C-alpha positions as YAML, in Angstrom:
chain: A
units: angstrom
residues:
- id: 1
  name: MET
  ca: [123.54, 73.32, 37.43]
- id: 2
  name: ALA
  ca: [122.33, 75.65, 39.99]
- id: 3
  name: SER
  ca: [123.85, 75.72, 43.36]
- id: 4
  name: TYR
  ca: [121.73, 76.51, 46.30]
- id: 5
  name: HIS
  ca: [123.02, 77.85, 49.55]
- id: 6
  name: LEU
  ca: [121.49, 79.37, 52.86]
- id: 7
  name: SER
  ca: [123.14, 82.56, 52.96]
- id: 8
  name: ALA
  ca: [120.16, 85.00, 53.16]
- id: 9
  name: PHE
  ca: [119.21, 84.60, 56.84]
- id: 10
  name: THR
  ca: [120.32, 85.88, 60.08]
- id: 11
  name: PRO
  ca: [121.11, 83.09, 62.18]
- id: 12
  name: LEU
  ca: [119.76, 82.63, 65.45]
- id: 13
  name: PRO
  ca: [121.71, 80.92, 68.54]
- id: 14
  name: TRP
  ca: [119.77, 77.41, 68.23]
- id: 15
  name: THR
  ca: [120.48, 77.45, 64.21]
- id: 16
  name: LEU
  ca: [124.41, 77.91, 64.45]
- id: 17
  name: SER
  ca: [124.84, 74.16, 65.07]
- id: 18
  name: LEU
  ca: [122.57, 73.61, 62.06]
- id: 19
  name: PHE
  ca: [123.71, 76.10, 59.48]
- id: 20
  name: THR
  ca: [127.64, 76.40, 60.36]
- id: 21
  name: PRO
  ca: [129.41, 76.21, 58.11]
- id: 22
  name: THR
  ca: [126.72, 77.18, 55.55]
- id: 23
  name: PRO
  ca: [125.92, 74.00, 53.65]
- id: 24
  name: ARG
  ca: [125.82, 74.16, 49.74]
- id: 25
  name: PHE
  ca: [123.40, 71.70, 47.80]
- id: 26
  name: ALA
  ca: [123.15, 71.05, 43.93]
- id: 27
  name: ASP
  ca: [119.07, 71.11, 44.36]
- id: 28
  name: PHE
  ca: [116.26, 71.35, 46.74]
- id: 29
  name: SER
  ca: [115.97, 67.67, 46.88]
- id: 30
  name: SER
  ca: [119.31, 67.30, 48.38]
- id: 31
  name: LEU
  ca: [118.73, 70.46, 50.68]
- id: 32
  name: ASN
  ca: [115.50, 68.97, 52.15]
- id: 33
  name: GLN
  ca: [116.97, 65.43, 52.44]
- id: 34
  name: TRP
  ca: [119.86, 66.99, 54.54]
- id: 35
  name: LEU
  ca: [117.55, 69.11, 56.79]
- id: 36
  name: GLU
  ca: [115.40, 66.17, 57.69]
- id: 37
  name: THR
  ca: [118.39, 64.06, 58.73]
- id: 38
  name: ARG
  ca: [119.94, 66.99, 60.72]
- id: 39
  name: CYS
  ca: [116.66, 67.72, 62.39]
- id: 40
  name: HIS
  ca: [116.24, 64.02, 63.41]
- id: 41
  name: GLU
  ca: [119.91, 64.18, 64.95]
- id: 42
  name: LEU
  ca: [119.25, 67.27, 66.62]
- id: 43
  name: ALA
  ca: [115.83, 66.14, 68.18]
- id: 44
  name: GLY
  ca: [118.15, 63.61, 70.15]
- id: 45
  name: ARG
  ca: [119.91, 66.43, 72.04]
- id: 46
  name: ARG
  ca: [119.12, 67.48, 75.24]
- id: 47
  name: HIS
  ca: [116.42, 70.23, 75.53]
- id: 48
  name: PRO
  ca: [118.03, 73.53, 76.92]
- id: 49
  name: THR
  ca: [115.49, 73.85, 79.57]
- id: 50
  name: GLN
  ca: [114.07, 70.54, 80.71]
- id: 51
  name: GLU
  ca: [115.36, 67.17, 81.66]
- id: 52
  name: ALA
  ca: [114.40, 65.48, 78.43]
- id: 53
  name: SER
  ca: [115.79, 65.33, 74.77]
- id: 54
  name: ILE
  ca: [114.00, 67.96, 72.30]
- id: 55
  name: ALA
  ca: [111.90, 65.10, 70.73]
- id: 56
  name: ASP
  ca: [110.67, 64.22, 74.29]
- id: 57
  name: VAL
  ca: [109.55, 67.51, 74.90]
- id: 58
  name: LEU
  ca: [108.10, 67.88, 71.80]
- id: 59
  name: GLN
  ca: [105.75, 64.80, 72.49]
- id: 60
  name: LEU
  ca: [104.77, 66.56, 75.63]
- id: 61
  name: GLU
  ca: [103.82, 69.82, 74.31]
- id: 62
  name: ARG
  ca: [102.20, 68.48, 70.89]
- id: 63
  name: PRO
  ca: [98.55, 68.01, 72.37]
- id: 64
  name: HIS
  ca: [98.95, 71.88, 73.24]
- id: 65
  name: LEU
  ca: [99.71, 73.04, 69.91]
- id: 66
  name: ARG
  ca: [97.05, 74.28, 67.46]
- id: 67
  name: PRO
  ca: [96.35, 72.22, 64.52]
- id: 68
  name: VAL
  ca: [97.78, 72.99, 61.15]
- id: 69
  name: THR
  ca: [94.55, 74.18, 59.04]
- id: 70
  name: MET
  ca: [96.47, 74.86, 55.73]
- id: 71
  name: PRO
  ca: [99.74, 74.03, 54.16]
- id: 72
  name: PHE
  ca: [102.51, 76.54, 54.79]
- id: 73
  name: ASP
  ca: [104.08, 78.02, 51.98]
- id: 74
  name: GLY
  ca: [106.61, 80.49, 52.93]
- id: 75
  name: TYR
  ca: [108.88, 80.44, 50.19]
- id: 76
  name: VAL
  ca: [108.54, 83.05, 47.63]
- id: 77
  name: GLU
  ca: [111.21, 83.96, 44.68]
- id: 78
  name: GLN
  ca: [111.53, 87.15, 43.30]
- id: 79
  name: LEU
  ca: [114.18, 88.21, 41.15]
- id: 80
  name: LEU
  ca: [115.29, 91.77, 41.86]
- id: 81
  name: ARG
  ca: [117.80, 94.03, 40.22]
- id: 82
  name: LYS
  ca: [119.89, 96.30, 42.57]
- id: 83
  name: ARG
  ca: [120.46, 99.72, 41.46]
- id: 84
  name: PRO
  ca: [124.17, 100.74, 41.66]
- id: 85
  name: ALA
  ca: [124.86, 103.01, 44.78]
- id: 86
  name: ARG
  ca: [125.25, 106.78, 44.19]
- id: 87
  name: PRO
  ca: [128.24, 108.88, 45.52]
- id: 88
  name: PRO
  ca: [127.25, 111.47, 47.93]
- id: 89
  name: SER
  ca: [128.05, 114.27, 45.46]
- id: 90
  name: GLN
  ca: [125.69, 112.86, 43.14]
- id: 91
  name: THR
  ca: [122.60, 112.81, 45.60]
- id: 92
  name: ALA
  ca: [119.68, 115.42, 45.07]
...
């Protein structure tokens, strides 16, 4: 069984509480379920610049957001093979 973990991204300050420590999942379904739960938990936190929760601020901003006109497919899996590094004495 494959093990999926989120190690290929540079954490932003707001993601530290979401992805620290780095979670591991048996499959994408488990990952998605965990992400949904964590997002709902974090939405209840106080917004960093407003006197309201993150969810409440989202509701205020929602009418001003652009509509989503097509599905977002930002995941592209590509297998790559890394070439071994050459020692400095062997460079051309």
